[in-house]
XYZ file of C-alpha atoms in Angstrom:
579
model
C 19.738 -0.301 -17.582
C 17.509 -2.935 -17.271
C 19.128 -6.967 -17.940
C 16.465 -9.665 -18.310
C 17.251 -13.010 -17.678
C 14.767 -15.263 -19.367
C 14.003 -18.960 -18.818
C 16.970 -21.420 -20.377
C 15.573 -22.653 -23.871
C 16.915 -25.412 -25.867
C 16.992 -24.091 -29.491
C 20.029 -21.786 -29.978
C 18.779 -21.954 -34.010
C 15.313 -20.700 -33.335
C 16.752 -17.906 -31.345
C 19.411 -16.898 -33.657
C 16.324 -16.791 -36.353
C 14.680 -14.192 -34.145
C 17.483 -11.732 -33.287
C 19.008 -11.445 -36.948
C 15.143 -11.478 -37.916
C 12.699 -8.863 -38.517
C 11.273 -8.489 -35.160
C 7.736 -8.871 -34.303
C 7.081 -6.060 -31.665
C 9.904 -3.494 -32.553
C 11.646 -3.903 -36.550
C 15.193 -5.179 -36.358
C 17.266 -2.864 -37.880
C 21.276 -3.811 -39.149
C 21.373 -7.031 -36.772
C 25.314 -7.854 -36.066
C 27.246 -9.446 -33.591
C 28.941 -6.488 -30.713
C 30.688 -8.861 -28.485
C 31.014 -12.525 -28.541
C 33.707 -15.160 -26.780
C 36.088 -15.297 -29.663
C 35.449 -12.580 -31.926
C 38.151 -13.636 -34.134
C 36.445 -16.248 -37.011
C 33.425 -15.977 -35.226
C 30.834 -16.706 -37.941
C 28.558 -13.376 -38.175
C 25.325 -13.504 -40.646
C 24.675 -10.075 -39.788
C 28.396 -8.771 -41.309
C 28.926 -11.714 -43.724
C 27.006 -12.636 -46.259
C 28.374 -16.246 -47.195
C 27.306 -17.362 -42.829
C 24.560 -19.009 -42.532
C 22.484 -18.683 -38.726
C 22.864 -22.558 -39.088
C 26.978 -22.587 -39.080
C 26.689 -19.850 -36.379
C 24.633 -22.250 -34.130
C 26.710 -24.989 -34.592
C 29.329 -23.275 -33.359
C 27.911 -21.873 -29.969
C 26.477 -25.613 -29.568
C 29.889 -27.588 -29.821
C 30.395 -27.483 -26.465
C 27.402 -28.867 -25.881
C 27.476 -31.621 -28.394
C 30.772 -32.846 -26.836
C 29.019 -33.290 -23.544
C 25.777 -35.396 -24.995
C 27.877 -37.636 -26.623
C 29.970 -38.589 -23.400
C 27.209 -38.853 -21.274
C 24.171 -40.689 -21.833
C 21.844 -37.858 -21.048
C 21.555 -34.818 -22.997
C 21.428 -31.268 -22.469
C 18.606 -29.879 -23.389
C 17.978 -26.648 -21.709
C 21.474 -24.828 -22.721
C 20.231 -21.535 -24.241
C 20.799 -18.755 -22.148
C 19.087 -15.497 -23.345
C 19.520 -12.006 -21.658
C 18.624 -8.842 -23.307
C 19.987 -5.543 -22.000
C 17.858 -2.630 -22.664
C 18.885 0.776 -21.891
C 16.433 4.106 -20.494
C 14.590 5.975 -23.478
C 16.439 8.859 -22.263
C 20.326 7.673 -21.940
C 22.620 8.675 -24.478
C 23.696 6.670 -28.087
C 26.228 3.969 -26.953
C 28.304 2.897 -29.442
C 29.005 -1.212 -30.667
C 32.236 -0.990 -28.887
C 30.508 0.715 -25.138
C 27.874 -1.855 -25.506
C 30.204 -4.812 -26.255
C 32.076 -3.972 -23.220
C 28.782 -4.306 -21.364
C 27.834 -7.437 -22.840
C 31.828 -8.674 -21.252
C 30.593 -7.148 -17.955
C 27.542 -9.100 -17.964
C 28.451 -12.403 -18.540
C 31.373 -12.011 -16.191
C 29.035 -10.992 -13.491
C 26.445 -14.109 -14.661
C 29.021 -17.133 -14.236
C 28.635 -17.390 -18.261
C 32.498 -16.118 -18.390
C 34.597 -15.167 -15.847
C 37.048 -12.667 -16.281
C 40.251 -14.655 -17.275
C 38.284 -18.082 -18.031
C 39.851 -19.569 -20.943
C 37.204 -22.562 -20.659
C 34.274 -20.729 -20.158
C 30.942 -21.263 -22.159
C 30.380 -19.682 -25.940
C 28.364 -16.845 -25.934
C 27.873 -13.923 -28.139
C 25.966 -10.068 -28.159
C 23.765 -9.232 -31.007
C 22.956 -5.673 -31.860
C 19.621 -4.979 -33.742
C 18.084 -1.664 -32.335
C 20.180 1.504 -30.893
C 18.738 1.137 -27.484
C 19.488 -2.756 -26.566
C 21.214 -5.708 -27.234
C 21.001 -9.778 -26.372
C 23.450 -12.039 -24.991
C 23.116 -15.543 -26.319
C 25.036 -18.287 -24.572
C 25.323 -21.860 -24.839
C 25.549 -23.282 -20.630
C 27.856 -26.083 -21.409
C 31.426 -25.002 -20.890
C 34.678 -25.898 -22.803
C 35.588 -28.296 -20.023
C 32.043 -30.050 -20.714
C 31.143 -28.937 -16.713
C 28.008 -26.606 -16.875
C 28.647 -22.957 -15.250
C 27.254 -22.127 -11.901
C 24.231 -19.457 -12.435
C 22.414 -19.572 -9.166
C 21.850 -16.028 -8.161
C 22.894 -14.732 -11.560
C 20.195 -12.498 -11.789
C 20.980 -10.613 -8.599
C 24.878 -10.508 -9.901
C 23.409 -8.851 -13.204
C 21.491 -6.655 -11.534
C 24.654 -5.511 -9.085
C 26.793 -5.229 -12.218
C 24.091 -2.939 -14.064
C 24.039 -0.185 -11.562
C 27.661 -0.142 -11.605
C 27.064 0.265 -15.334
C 24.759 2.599 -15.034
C 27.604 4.517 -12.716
C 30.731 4.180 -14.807
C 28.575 4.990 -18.433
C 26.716 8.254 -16.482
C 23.241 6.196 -17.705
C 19.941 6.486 -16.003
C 20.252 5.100 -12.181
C 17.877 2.576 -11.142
C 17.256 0.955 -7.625
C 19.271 -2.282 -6.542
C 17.479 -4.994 -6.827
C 16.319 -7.369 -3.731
C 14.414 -10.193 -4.775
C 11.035 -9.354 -3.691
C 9.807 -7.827 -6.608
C 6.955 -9.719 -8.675
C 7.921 -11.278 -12.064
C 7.682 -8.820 -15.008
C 5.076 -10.361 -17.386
C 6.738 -11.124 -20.882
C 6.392 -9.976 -24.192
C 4.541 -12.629 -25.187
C 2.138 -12.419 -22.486
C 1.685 -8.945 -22.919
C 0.883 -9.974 -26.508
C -1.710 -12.370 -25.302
C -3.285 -10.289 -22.763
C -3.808 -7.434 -25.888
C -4.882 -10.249 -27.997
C -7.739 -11.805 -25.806
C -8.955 -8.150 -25.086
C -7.519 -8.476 -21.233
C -6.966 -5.456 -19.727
C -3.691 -7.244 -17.789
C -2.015 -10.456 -18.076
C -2.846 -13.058 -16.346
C -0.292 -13.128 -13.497
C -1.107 -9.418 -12.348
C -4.687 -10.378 -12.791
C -4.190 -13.246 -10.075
C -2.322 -11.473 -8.037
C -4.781 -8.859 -7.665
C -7.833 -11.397 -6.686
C -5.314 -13.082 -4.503
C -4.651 -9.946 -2.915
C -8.419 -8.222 -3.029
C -9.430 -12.069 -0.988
C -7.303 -11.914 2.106
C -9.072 -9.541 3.961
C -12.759 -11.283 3.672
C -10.765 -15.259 4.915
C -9.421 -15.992 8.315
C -7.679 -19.536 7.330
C -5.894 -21.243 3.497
C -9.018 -23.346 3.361
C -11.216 -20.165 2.980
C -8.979 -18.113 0.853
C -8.544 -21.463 -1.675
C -12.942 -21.697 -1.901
C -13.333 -17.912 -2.345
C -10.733 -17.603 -5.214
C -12.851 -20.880 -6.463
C -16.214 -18.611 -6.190
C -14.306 -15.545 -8.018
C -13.430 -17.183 -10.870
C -9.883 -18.201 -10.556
C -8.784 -21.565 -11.641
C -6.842 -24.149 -8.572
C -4.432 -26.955 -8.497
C -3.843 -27.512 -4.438
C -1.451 -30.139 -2.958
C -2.486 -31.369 0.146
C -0.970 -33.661 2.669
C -2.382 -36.481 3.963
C -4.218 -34.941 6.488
C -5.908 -33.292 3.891
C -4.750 -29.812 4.691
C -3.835 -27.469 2.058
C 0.285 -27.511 1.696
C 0.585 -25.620 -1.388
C -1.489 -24.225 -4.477
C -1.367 -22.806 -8.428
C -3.932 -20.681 -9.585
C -4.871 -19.980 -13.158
C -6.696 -17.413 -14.993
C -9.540 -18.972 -17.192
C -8.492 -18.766 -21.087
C -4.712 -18.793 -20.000
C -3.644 -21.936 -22.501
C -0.763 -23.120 -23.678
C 0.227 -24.384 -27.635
C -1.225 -27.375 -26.821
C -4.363 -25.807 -25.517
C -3.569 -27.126 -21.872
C -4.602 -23.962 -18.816
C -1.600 -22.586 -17.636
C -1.208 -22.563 -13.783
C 0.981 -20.324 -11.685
C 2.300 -21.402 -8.040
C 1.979 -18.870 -5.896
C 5.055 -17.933 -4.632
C 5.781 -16.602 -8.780
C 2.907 -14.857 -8.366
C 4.231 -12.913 -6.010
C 7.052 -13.478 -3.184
C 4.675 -13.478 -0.278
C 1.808 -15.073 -1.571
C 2.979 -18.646 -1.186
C -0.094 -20.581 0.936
C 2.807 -20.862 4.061
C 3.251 -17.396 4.427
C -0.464 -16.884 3.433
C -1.265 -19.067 6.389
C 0.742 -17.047 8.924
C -0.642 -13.989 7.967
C -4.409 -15.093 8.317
C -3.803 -16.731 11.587
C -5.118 -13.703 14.008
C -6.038 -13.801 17.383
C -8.034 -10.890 19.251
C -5.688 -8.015 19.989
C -5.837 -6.207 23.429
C -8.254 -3.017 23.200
C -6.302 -0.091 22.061
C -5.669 2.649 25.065
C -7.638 5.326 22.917
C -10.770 3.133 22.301
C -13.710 4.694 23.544
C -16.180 2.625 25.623
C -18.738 4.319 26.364
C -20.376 4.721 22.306
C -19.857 1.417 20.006
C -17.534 2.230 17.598
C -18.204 1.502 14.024
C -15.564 -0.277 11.649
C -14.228 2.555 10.504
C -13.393 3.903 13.730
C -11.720 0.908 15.035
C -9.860 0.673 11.783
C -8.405 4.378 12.669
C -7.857 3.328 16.338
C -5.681 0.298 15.008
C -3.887 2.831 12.773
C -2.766 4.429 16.269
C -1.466 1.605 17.314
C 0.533 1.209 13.783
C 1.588 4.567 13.894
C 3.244 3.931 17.501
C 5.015 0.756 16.384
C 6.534 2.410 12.981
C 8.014 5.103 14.560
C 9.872 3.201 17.160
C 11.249 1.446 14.403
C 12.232 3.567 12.622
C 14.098 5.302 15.717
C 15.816 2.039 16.457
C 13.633 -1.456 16.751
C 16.021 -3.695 16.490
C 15.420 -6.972 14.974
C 12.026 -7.476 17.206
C 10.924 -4.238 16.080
C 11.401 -4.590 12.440
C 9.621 -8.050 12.225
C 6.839 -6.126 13.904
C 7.288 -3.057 11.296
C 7.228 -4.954 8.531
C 3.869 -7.273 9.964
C 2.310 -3.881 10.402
C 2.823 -2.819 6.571
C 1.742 -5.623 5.063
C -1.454 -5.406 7.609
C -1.614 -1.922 6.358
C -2.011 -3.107 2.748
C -4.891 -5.300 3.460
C -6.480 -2.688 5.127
C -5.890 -0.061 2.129
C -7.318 -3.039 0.108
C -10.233 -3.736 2.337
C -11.364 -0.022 2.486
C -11.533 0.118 -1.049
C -13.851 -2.241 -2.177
C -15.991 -0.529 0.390
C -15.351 3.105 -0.703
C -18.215 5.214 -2.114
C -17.887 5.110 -6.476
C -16.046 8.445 -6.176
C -13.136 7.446 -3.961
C -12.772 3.690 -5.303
C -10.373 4.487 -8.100
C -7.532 6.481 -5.942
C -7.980 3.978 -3.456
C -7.852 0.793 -5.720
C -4.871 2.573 -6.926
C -3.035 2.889 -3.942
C -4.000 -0.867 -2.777
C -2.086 -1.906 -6.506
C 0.935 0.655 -5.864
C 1.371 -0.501 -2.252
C 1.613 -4.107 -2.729
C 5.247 -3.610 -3.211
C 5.750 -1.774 -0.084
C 4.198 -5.043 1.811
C 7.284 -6.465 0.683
C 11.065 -6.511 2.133
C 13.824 -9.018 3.097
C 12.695 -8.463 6.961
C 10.653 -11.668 7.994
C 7.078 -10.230 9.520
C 6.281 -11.645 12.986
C 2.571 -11.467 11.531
C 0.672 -11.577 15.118
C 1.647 -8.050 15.830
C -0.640 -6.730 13.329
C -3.672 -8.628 14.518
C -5.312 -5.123 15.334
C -4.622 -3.864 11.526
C -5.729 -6.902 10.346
C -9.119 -8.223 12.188
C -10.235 -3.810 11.665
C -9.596 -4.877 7.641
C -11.964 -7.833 7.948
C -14.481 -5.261 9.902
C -14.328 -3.165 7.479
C -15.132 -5.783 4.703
C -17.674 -7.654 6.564
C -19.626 -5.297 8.747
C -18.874 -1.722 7.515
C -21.680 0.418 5.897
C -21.352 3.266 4.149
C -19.116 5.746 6.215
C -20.032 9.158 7.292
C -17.649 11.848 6.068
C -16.067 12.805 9.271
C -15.512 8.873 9.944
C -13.890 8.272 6.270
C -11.978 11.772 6.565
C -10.340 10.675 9.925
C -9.516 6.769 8.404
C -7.940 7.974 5.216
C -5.929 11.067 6.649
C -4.510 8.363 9.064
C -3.759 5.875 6.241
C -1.270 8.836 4.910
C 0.210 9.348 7.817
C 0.878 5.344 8.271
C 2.234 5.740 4.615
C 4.073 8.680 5.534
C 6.092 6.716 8.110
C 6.346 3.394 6.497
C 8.161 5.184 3.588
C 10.205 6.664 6.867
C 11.208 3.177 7.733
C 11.636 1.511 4.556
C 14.242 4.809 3.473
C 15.660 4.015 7.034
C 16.685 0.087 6.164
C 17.389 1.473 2.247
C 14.871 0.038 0.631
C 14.653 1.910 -2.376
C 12.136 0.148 -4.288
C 9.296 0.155 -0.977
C 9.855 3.683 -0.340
C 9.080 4.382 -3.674
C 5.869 2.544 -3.953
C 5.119 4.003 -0.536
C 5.855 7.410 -2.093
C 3.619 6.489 -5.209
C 0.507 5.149 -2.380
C 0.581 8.645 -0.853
C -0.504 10.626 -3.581
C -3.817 8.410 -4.141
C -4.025 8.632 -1.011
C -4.031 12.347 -0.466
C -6.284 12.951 -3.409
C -8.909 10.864 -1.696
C -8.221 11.700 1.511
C -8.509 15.610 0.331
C -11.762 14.549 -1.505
C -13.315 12.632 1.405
C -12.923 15.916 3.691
C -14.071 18.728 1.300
C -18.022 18.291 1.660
C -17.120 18.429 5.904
C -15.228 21.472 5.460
C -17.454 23.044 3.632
C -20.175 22.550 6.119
C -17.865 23.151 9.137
C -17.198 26.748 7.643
C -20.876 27.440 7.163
C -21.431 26.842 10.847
C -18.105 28.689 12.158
C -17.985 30.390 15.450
C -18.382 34.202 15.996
C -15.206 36.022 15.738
C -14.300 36.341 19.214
C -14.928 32.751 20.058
C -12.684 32.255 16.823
C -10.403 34.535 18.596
C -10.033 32.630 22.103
C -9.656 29.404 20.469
C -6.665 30.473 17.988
C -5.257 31.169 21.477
C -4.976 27.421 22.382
C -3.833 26.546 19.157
C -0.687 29.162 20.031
C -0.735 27.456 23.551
C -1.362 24.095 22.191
C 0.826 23.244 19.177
C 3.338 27.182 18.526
C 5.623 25.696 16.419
C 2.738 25.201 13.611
C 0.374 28.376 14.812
C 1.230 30.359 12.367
C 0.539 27.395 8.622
C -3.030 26.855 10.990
C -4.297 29.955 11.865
C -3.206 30.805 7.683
C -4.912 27.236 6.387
C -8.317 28.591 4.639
C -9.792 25.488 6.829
C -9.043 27.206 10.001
C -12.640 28.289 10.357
C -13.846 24.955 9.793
C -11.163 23.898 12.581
C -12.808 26.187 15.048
C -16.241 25.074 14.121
C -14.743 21.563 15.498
C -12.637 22.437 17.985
C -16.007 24.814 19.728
C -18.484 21.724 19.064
C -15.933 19.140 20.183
C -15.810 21.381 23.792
C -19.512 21.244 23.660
C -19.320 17.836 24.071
C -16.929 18.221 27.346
C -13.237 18.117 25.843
C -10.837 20.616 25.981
C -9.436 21.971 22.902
C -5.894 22.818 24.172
C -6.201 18.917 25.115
C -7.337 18.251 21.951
C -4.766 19.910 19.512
C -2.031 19.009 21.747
C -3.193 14.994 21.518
C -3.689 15.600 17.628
C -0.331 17.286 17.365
C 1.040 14.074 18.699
C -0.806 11.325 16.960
C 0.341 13.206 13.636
C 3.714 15.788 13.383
C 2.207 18.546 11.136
C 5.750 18.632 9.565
C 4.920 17.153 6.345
C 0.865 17.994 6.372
C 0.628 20.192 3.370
C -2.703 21.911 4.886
C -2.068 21.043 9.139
C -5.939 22.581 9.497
C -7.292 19.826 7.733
C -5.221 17.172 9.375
C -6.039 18.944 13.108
C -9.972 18.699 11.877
C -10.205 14.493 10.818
C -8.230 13.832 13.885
C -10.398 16.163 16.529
C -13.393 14.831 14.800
C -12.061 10.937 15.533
C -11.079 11.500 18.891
C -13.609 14.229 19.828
C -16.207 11.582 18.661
C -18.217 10.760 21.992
C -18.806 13.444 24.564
C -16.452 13.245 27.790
C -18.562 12.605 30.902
C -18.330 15.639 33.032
C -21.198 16.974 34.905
C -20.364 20.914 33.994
C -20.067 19.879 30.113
C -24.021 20.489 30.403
C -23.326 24.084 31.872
C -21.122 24.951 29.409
C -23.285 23.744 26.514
C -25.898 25.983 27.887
C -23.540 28.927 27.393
C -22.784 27.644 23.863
C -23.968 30.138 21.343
C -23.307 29.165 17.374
C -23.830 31.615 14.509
C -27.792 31.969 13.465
C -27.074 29.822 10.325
C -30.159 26.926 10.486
C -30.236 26.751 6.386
C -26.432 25.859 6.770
C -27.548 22.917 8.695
C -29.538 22.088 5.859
C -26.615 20.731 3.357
C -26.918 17.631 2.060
C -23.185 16.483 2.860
C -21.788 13.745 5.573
C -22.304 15.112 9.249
C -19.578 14.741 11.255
C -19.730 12.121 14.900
C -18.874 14.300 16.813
C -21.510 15.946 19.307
C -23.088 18.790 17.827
C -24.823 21.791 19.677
C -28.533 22.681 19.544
C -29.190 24.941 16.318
C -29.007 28.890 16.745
C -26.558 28.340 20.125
C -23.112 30.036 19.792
C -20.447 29.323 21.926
C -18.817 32.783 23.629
C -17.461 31.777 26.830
C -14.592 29.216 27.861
C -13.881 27.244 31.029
């Protein structure tokens, strides 16, 4: 059950006209009061043909008059409007089930207390089986004006205990750092300029899509200039930027003024303050795994930050503590902007799942926990690589990114579930399965040409030997994956190089519990292929090279499909013997 508070209005007429009116987006059917503040003489057009909307108004509004002619300035925004919709699929409620609702509404709002004789007027009109709205005038009978801060979150505590007591459809508890839902009317616009969204979600996503190519407010504020969005900035007298209101270009009002939104109704954590923490990076320390001895390209280092992301969420999640959650929740949000950044640089087949799971986890950027943003610098300054230095990826660089963005999803779903919050895990939940898809997409065309090169089966044989040794508790899901020949293919290249594979699968096994991979053979092969990228420096790798001999397969080499880093043997060499 969803309540809507809307903004306070000022013309309790008007909105009587529209509720015992026709409608404009869904027809009104048999409009008639439900619940109301005196139901006894109250004045219902809906039941009674001889009232008049007029009389009805004036008497919600008496309150109100009384005050503006005692005090010298009047009230003018008294209206309170709330509709309360119920799911498509909950069962009929009947006037007198969704009268008591409307009771347990404005009880929970501050509009009437349970047992308040002097409470404000209000009333619930019925007009459609599936929702009502609660009209009330804010002046109460005393002339004082109710106290309604927070009354959203009281509304929204009241309707899952609703939801509860009525067996309705159960929806997540509210916690404030959701993004405005756009209004009808806005909706309306949007579909009547021909805009695919309206224009608060359209800001928000330019907003979000500039962060990773700025380091500072003063370049975020010229590129959403150069991309088309409209600015109103305060400054201070320094001339620094203390605050800003963007607006999308066509966005007028009735009196054909451009609308402007501040940025913090935008979206919770897009007001310039916390914008300017988040963009304030320094250089992080060089991750333990980063290899020095081959430059690593920005989609490497974006998969070695990832390791260090993956470390922090799972401590955590374990127990952090307050230290650890502000550093949890800085390396979320940094792994937003990095889902972001990676997909405006994705190849046209992988852009839409990826643009997808940017949108769906902007909400999981967002909790009550305050970020201590300079944790994340590694997350972050790898998202501005990636946007301002990365070329087009090779498949076994891409694979290995994306398969690590799950598992970061995977645990910050772990550690959002862990504080309860419902409505992050659940657009962490939503992220993963664009992210899978693409991930699953980006590793297909190295599989393929994995398996075409696959060791001879006894070589096959020794290695599925250290993947018993190396990880037994998954043996059995790998050795079964239809990848598994592709896995050996990397596993006998990656020793080639001079790493051992028990080494190998055992580090993999660790950077990523194969608990929840759905194929662990494909996981094992983007993670060997990251780490197994640059051969280890050992003067008898050479020796056993030399004794390397692949499968007799040189059209295989042939495909035209993205070759993995990772060292690869001289054509027509097999590998048969192990050190």
């Amino acid at each position: 059950m969803i309540a809507a508070i809307k903004r306070p209005g000022s013309n309790t007429r008007g909105l009587l006209a529209y509720l015992y009116g026709p409608g404009r987006a869904d027809e009104h059917l048999d409009p008639h009061i439900v619940a109301g503040f005196a139901m006894l003489g109250m004045p219902d057009p809906g039941r009674d043909e001889k009232a008049t909307l007029t009389e009805l108004a004036r008497h919600l509004d008496e309150p109100v008059r009384l005050r503006n002619s005692e005090f010298g300035k009047p009230v003018t925004d008294h209206v309170w409007h709330c509709p309360v919709r119920a799911a498509p699929e909950d069962r009929h409620l009947s006037d007198a089930e969704w009268g008591e609702i409307a009771r347990r509404i404005v009880a929970a709002a501050g509009i009437a207390p349970e047992g308040e004789d002097l409470a404000c007027r209000w009333i619930a009109v019925r007009h459609a089986n599936d929702h009502i709205h609660i009209l009330a005038t804010t002046v109460r009978e005393d002339g004082r004006r109710p106290k309604l801060h927070d009354s959203g979150l009281r509304v929204g505590d009241e309707c899952r205990e609703i939801e509860k007591d009525y067996g309705l459809r159960r929806l997540k508890k509210g916690d404030r750092t959701g993004t405005r839902r756009p209004t009808q009317a806005e909706m309306h616009k949007a579909e009547r300029l021909g805009w695919e969204q309206p224009a608060q979600q359209w800001l928000e996503d330019r907003i979000r899509a500039a962060i990773p190519h700025v380091t500072d407010a003063e370049e975020l504020l010229t590129y959403l200039e150069a991309d088309g969005v409209l600015l109103q900035v305060k400054r201070g007298p320094s001339g620094d930027p203390l605050g800003y209101a963007a607006g999308r270009p066509g966005d007028l009002n009735g009196k054909q003024e451009q609308i402007f939104h501040p940025g913090g109704r935008i979206a919770r954590d897009l007001t310039l303050p916390k914008l300017t923490t988040r963009l304030a990076t320094s250089t992080p320390e060089e991750h333990p795994t980063a290899r020095r001895n081959q430059p690593a390209t920005p989609w490497n280092q974006a998969t070695d930050a990832l390791d260090t992301l993956h470390t922090e969420l799972t401590d955590a999640t374990g127990d952090g503590g307050h230290d650890g959650d502000a550093r949890a929740q800085a390396h979320i949000a940094a792994l937003g902007e990095l889902i972001e950044a990676t997909a405006q640089r994705m190849p046209a087949d992988l852009r839409a799942e990826l643009q997808a799971a940017a949108k769906k986890f902007a909400r999981a950027q967002r909790s009550q926990i305050r970020a201590e943003d300079r944790a994340a610098n590694a997350v972050r300054i790898a998202a501005r690589d990636v946007i301002n230095t990365a070329t087009g990826p090779d498949g076994s660089a891409l694979a290995a990114l994306l398969s690590a963005m799950v598992w970061a999803t995977i645990l910050a779903q772990r550690w959002h579930e862990a504080k309860n919050h419902a409505h992050q895990a659940d657009a962490a939940r939503q992220t993963l399965q664009h992210l899978q898809s693409a991930a699953d997409h980006a590793l297909a065309p190295a599989i393929a040409e994995l398996h075409h090169r696959q060791p001879k089966e006894h070589t096959r044989h020794t290695l599925a030997s250290d993947v018993r040794s190396a990880v037994p508790d998954h043996a059995h899901r790998i050795l079964a994956d239809p990848a598994w020949p592709a896995l050996a293919t990397a596993l006998a290249e990656a020793e080639a190089g001079g790493h051992k594979p028990h080494q190998l699968l055992k580090e993999a096994a660790a950077q990523r519990e194969l608990d929840t991979a759905r194929q662990p053979a494909r996981v094992l092969i983007a993670r060997i292929q990251h780490t197994g990228r640059n051969p280890v420096p050992n003067r008898r790798a050479e020796a056993a090279r030399s004794r390397t001999t692949m499968a007799p397969d040189t059209t295989a080499r042939q495909v035209h499909a993205p070759r993995p880093v990772a060292a690869t043997p001289p054509t027509g060499q097999q590998h048969h013997q192990r050190r």
